[in-house]
mmCIF file of C-alpha atoms in Angstrom:
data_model
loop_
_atom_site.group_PDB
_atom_site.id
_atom_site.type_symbol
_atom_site.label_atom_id
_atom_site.label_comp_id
_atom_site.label_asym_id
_atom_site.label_seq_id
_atom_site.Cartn_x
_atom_site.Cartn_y
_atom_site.Cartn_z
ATOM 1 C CA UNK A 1 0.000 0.000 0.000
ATOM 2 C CA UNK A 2 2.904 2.258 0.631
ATOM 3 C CA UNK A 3 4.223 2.094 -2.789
ATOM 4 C CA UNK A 4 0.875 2.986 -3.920
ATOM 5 C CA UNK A 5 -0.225 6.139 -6.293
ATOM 6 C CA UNK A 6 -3.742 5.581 -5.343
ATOM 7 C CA UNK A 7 -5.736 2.557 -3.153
ATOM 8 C CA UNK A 8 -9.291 1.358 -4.252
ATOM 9 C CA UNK A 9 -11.430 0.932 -1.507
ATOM 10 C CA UNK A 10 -15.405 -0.624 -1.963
ATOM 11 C CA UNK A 11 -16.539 1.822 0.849
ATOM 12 C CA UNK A 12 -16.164 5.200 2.432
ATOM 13 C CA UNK A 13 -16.344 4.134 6.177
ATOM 14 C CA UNK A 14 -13.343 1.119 5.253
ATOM 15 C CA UNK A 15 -11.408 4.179 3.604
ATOM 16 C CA UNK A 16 -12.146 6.811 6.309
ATOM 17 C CA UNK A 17 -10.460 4.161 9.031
ATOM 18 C CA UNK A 18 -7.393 3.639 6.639
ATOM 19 C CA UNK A 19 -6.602 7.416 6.434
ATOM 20 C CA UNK A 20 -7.153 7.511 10.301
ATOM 21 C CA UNK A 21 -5.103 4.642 11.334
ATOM 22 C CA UNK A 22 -2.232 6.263 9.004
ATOM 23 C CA UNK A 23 -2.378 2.701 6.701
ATOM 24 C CA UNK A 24 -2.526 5.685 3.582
ATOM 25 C CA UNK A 25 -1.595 9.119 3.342
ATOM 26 C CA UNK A 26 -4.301 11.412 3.126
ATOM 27 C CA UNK A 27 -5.849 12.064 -0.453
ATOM 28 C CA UNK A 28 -4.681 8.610 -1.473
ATOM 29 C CA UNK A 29 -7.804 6.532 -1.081
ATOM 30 C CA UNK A 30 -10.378 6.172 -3.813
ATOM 31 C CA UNK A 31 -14.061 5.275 -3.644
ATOM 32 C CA UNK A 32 -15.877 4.473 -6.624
ATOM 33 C CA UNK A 33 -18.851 5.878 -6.427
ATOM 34 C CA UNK A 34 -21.182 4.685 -3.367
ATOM 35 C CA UNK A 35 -18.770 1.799 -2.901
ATOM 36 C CA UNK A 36 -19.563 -1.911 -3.479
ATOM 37 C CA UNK A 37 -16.719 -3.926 -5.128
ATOM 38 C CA UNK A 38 -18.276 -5.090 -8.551
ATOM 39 C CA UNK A 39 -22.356 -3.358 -8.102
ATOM 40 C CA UNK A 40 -25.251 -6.072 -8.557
ATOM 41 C CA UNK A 41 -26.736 -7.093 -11.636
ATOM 42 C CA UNK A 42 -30.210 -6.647 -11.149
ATOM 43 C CA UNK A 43 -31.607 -8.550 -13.748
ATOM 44 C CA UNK A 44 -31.064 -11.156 -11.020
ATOM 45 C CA UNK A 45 -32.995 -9.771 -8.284
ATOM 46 C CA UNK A 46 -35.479 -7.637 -10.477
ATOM 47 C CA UNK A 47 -37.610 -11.226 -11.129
ATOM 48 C CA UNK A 48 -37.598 -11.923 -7.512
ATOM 49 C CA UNK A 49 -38.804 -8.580 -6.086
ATOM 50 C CA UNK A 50 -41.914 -9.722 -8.417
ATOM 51 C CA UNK A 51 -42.381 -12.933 -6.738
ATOM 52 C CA UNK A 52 -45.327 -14.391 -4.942
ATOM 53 C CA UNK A 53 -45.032 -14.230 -0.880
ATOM 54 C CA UNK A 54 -46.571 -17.060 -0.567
ATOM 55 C CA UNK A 55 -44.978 -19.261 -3.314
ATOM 56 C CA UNK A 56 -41.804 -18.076 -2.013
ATOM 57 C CA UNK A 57 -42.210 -19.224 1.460
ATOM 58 C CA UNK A 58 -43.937 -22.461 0.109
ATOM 59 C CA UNK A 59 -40.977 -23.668 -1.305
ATOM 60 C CA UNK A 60 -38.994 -23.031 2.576
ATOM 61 C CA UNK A 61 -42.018 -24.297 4.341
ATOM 62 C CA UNK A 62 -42.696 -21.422 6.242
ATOM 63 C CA UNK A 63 -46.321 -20.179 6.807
ATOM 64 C CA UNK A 64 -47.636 -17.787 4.395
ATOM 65 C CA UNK A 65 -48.858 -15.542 6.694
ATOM 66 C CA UNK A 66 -46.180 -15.675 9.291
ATOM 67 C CA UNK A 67 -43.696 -12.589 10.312
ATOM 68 C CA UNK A 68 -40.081 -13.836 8.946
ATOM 69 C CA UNK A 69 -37.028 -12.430 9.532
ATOM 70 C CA UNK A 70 -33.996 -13.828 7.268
ATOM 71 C CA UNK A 71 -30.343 -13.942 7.550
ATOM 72 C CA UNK A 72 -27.918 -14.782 4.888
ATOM 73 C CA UNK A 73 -24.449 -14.679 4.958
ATOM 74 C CA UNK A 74 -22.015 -17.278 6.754
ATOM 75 C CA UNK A 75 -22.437 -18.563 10.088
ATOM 76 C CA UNK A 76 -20.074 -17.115 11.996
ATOM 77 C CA UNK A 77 -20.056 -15.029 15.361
ATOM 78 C CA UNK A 78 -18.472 -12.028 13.522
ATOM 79 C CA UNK A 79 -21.947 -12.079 11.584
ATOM 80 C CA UNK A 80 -23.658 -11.167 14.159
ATOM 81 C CA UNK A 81 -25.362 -14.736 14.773
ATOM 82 C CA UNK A 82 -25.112 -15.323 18.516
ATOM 83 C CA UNK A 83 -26.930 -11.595 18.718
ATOM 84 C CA UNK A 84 -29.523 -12.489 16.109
ATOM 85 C CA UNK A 85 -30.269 -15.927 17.215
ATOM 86 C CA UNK A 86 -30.807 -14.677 20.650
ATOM 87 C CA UNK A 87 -32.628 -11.802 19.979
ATOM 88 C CA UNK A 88 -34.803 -13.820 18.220
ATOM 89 C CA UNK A 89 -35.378 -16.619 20.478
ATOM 90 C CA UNK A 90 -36.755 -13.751 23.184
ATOM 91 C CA UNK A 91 -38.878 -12.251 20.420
ATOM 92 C CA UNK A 92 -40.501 -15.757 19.394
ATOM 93 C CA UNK A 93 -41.662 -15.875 23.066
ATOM 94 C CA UNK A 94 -44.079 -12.922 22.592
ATOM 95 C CA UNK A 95 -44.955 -13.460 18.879
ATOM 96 C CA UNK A 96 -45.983 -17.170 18.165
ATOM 97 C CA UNK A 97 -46.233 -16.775 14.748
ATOM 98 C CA UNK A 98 -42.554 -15.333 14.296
ATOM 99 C CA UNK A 99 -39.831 -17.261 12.072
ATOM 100 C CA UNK A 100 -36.219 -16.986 11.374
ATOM 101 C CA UNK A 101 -34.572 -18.261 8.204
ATOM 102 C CA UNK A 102 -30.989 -18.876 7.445
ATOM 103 C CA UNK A 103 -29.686 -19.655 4.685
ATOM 104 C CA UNK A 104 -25.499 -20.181 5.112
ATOM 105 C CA UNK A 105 -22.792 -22.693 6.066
ATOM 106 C CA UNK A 106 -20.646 -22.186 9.482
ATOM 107 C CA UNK A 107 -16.871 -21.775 9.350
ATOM 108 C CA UNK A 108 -14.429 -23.421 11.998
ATOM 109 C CA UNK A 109 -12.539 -20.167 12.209
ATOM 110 C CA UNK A 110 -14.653 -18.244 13.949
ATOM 111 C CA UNK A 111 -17.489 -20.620 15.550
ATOM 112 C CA UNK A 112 -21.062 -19.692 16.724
ATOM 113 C CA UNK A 113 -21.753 -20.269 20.456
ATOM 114 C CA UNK A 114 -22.828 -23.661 21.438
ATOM 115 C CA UNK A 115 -26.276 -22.021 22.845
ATOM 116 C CA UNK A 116 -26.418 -20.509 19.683
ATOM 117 C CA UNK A 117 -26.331 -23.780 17.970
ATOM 118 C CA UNK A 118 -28.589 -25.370 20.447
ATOM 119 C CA UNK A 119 -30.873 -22.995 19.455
ATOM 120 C CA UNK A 120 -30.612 -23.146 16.064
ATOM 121 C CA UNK A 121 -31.192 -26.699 16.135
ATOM 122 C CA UNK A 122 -33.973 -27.001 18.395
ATOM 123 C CA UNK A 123 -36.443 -24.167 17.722
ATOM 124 C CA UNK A 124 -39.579 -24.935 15.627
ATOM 125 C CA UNK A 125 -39.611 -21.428 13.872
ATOM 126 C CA UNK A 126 -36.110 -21.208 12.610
ATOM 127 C CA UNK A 127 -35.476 -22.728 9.184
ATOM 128 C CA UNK A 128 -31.783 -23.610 8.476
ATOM 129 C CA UNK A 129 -31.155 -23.741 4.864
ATOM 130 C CA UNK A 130 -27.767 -24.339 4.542
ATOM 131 C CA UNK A 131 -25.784 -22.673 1.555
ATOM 132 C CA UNK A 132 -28.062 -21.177 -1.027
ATOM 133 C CA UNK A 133 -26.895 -20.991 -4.645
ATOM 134 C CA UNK A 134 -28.746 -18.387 -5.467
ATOM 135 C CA UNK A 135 -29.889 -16.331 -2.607
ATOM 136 C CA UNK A 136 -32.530 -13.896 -4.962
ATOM 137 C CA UNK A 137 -35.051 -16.755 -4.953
ATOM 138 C CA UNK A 138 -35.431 -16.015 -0.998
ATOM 139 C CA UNK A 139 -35.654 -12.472 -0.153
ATOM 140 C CA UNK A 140 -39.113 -12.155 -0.974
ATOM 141 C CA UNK A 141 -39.968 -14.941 1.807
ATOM 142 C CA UNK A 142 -38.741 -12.412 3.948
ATOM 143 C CA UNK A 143 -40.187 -9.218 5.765
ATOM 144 C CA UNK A 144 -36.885 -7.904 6.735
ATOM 145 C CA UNK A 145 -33.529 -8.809 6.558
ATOM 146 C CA UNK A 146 -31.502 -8.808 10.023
ATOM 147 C CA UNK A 147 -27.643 -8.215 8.985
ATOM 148 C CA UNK A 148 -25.980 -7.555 12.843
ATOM 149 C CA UNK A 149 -22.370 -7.802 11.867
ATOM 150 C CA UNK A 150 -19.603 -6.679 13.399
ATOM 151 C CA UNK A 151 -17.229 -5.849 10.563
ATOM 152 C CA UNK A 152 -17.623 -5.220 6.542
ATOM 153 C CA UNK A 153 -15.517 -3.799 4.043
ATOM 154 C CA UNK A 154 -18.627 -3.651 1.931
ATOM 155 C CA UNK A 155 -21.439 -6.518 2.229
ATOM 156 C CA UNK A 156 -23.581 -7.416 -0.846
ATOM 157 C CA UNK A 157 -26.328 -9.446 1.291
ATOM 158 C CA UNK A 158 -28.040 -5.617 2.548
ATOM 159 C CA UNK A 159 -27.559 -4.428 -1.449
ATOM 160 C CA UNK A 160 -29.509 -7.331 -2.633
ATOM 161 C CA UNK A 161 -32.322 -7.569 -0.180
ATOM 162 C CA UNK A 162 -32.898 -3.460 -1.123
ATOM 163 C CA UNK A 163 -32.701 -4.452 -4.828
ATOM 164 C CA UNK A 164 -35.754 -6.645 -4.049
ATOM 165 C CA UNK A 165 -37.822 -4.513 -1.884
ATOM 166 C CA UNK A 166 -36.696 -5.902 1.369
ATOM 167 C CA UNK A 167 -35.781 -3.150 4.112
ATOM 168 C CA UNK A 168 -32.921 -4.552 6.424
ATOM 169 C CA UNK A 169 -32.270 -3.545 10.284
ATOM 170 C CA UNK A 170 -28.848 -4.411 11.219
ATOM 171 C CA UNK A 171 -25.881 -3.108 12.988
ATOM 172 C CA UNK A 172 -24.031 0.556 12.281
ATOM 173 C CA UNK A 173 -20.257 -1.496 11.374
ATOM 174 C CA UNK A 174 -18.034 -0.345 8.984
ATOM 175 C CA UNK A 175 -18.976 -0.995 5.150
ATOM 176 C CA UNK A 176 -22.827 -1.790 6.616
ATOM 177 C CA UNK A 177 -22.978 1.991 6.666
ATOM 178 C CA UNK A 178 -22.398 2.465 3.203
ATOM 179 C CA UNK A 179 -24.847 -0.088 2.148
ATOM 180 C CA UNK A 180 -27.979 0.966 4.355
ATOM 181 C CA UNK A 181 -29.046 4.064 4.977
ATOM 182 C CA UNK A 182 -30.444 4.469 8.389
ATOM 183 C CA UNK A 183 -33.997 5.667 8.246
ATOM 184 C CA UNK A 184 -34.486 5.524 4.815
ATOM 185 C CA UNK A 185 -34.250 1.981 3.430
ATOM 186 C CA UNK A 186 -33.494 0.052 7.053
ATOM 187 C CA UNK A 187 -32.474 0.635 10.608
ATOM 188 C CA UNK A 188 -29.258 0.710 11.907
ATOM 189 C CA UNK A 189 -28.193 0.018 15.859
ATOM 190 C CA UNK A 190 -25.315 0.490 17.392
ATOM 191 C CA UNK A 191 -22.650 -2.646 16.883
ATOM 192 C CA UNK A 192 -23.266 -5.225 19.988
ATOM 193 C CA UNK A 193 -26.081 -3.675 20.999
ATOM 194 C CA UNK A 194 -28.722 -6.552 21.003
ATOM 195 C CA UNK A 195 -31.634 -4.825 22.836
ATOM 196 C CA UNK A 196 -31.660 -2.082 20.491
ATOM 197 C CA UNK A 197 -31.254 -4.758 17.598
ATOM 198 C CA UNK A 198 -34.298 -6.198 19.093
ATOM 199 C CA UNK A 199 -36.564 -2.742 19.559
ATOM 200 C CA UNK A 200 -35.834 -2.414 15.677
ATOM 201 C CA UNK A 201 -36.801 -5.737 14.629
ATOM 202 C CA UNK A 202 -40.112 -5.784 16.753
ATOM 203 C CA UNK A 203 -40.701 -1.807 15.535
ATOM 204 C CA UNK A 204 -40.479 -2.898 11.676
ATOM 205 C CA UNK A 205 -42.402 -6.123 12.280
ATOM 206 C CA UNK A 206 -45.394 -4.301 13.726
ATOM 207 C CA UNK A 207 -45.010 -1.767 10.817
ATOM 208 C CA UNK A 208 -46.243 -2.501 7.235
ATOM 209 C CA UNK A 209 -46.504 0.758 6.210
ATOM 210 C CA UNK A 210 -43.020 1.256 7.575
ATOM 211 C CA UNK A 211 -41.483 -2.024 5.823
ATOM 212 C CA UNK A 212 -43.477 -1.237 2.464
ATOM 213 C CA UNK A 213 -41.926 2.574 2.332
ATOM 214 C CA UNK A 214 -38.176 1.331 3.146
ATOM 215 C CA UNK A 215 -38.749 -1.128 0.735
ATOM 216 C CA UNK A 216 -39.467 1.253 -1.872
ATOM 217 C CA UNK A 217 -36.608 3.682 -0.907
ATOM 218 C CA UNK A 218 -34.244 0.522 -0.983
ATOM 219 C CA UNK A 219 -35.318 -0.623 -4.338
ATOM 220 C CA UNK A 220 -34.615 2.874 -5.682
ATOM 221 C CA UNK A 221 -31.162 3.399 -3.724
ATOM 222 C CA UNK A 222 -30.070 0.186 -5.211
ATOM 223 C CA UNK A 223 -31.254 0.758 -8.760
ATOM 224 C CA UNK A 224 -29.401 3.973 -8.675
ATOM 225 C CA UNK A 225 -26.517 3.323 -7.067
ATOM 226 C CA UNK A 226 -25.142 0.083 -7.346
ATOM 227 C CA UNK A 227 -26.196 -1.104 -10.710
ATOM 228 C CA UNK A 228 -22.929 -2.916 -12.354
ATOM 229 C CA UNK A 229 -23.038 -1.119 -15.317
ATOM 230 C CA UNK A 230 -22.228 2.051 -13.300
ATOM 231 C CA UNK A 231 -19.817 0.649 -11.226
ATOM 232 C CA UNK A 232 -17.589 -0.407 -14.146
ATOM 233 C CA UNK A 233 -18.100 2.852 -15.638
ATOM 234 C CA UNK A 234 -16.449 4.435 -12.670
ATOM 235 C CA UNK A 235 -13.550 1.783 -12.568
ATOM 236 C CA UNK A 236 -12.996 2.650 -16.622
ATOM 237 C CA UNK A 237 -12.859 5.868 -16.467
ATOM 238 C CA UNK A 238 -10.184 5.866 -13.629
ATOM 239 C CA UNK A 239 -8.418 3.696 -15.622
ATOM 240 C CA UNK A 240 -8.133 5.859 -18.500
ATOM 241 C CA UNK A 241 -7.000 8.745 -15.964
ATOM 242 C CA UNK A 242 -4.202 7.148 -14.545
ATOM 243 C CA UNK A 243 -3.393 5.367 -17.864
ATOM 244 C CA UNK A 244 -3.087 9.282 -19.037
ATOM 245 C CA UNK A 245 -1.144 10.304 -16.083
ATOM 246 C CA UNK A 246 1.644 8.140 -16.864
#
């Protein structure tokens, strides 16, 4: 990085922490555009914000009419997992007709709690779906998706969930911050913070006006935003500056 003329980074909040922990001299980070590493193609998620609720949670056999929260991502405690799995597992003892999904695989490297896996294994409203191929067929199972982790440099999961309608509550890390924005297409908590994780979760559960209009806003702020096409743009045309500047 030192011998660097300039440093890519896929969000503003990963480069912001470089320049203040001195890893690159000021004015020597880039952000294309609003971040993200390669955009979304949303051909792939424009066919699933379309889908039928109720087909869609057919094919996970969840309940059609059931409040679902869904997770995707890997299964790790630096995802946020313990937090969400707990959080949930109070929540479910209030609202009987509430349902977690996951769809993932755990790593060794940084393992879930064993409670956590107790749970996980042992609750009748959480779904485990193990790794998904192709993720877009299950966002529109889901009400909202919960993304409480700790650390991102810039996460796709929050970008594709927005891209089909789905608002997303999750936790204010690094790179989450770029993808979501707070009161407009999701909720953000502070990191760690589990009870507020929860208050947001019930609050957009017990809100369909509130989930439809983040929705909306998140469809948008992907579509205009994060589409490929404009990402590569950006990368091209800083190409053919620095191909100019030598």
């Amino acid at each position: 990085i030192s011998l660097a003329h300039q440093v890519l980074f896929n969000s503003a909040s990963l480069h912001q922490i470089a320049e203040s922990a001195s890893l690159i001299p000021v004015g020597r980070g880039v952000v294309l555009g609003s971040g993200s590493g390669n955009g979304l193609d949303l051909s792939r998620f424009a066919a699933s914000a379309l889908m039928n609720r109720e087909t869609a949670r057919s094919v996970i056999d969840v309940p059609a009419n059931a409040r679902v929260i869904g997770f995707i991502g890997r299964l790790t405690a630096n995802k946020g997992l313990d937090d969400l799995v707990q959080v949930f597992a109070e929540m479910s003892l209030i609202d009987g007709n509430l349902w977690l999904v996951i769809a993932g695989s755990e790593e060794k490297g940084d393992p879930i709690a064993p409670s956590t896996r107790h749970i996980l294994q042992t609750h009748p409203h959480i779904r485990l779906l193990g790794w998904a191929p192709d993720p877009a067929a299950l966002y529109p199972a889901f009400d909202v998706l919960a993304f409480p982790s700790y650390r991102e440099g810039f996460p796709n999961v929050p970008l594709e969930a927005q891209a089909c309608g789905v608002p997303v509550v999750g936790y204010a890390a690094t790179g989450t911050v770029d993808a979501v924005r707070d009161g407009i297409t999701g909720i953000l908590v502070d990191v760690g913070e589990r009870a507020e994780l929860q208050r947001a979760l019930t609050h957009i559960l017990a809100d369909g006006d509130l989930r439809e209009r983040l929705g909306v806003a998140g469809v948008a702020w992907a579509r205009d935003n994060f589409d490929q096409r404009i990402i590569w743009a950006s990368l091209a045309d800083h190409y053919r500056q620095w191909l100019n500047q030598t």
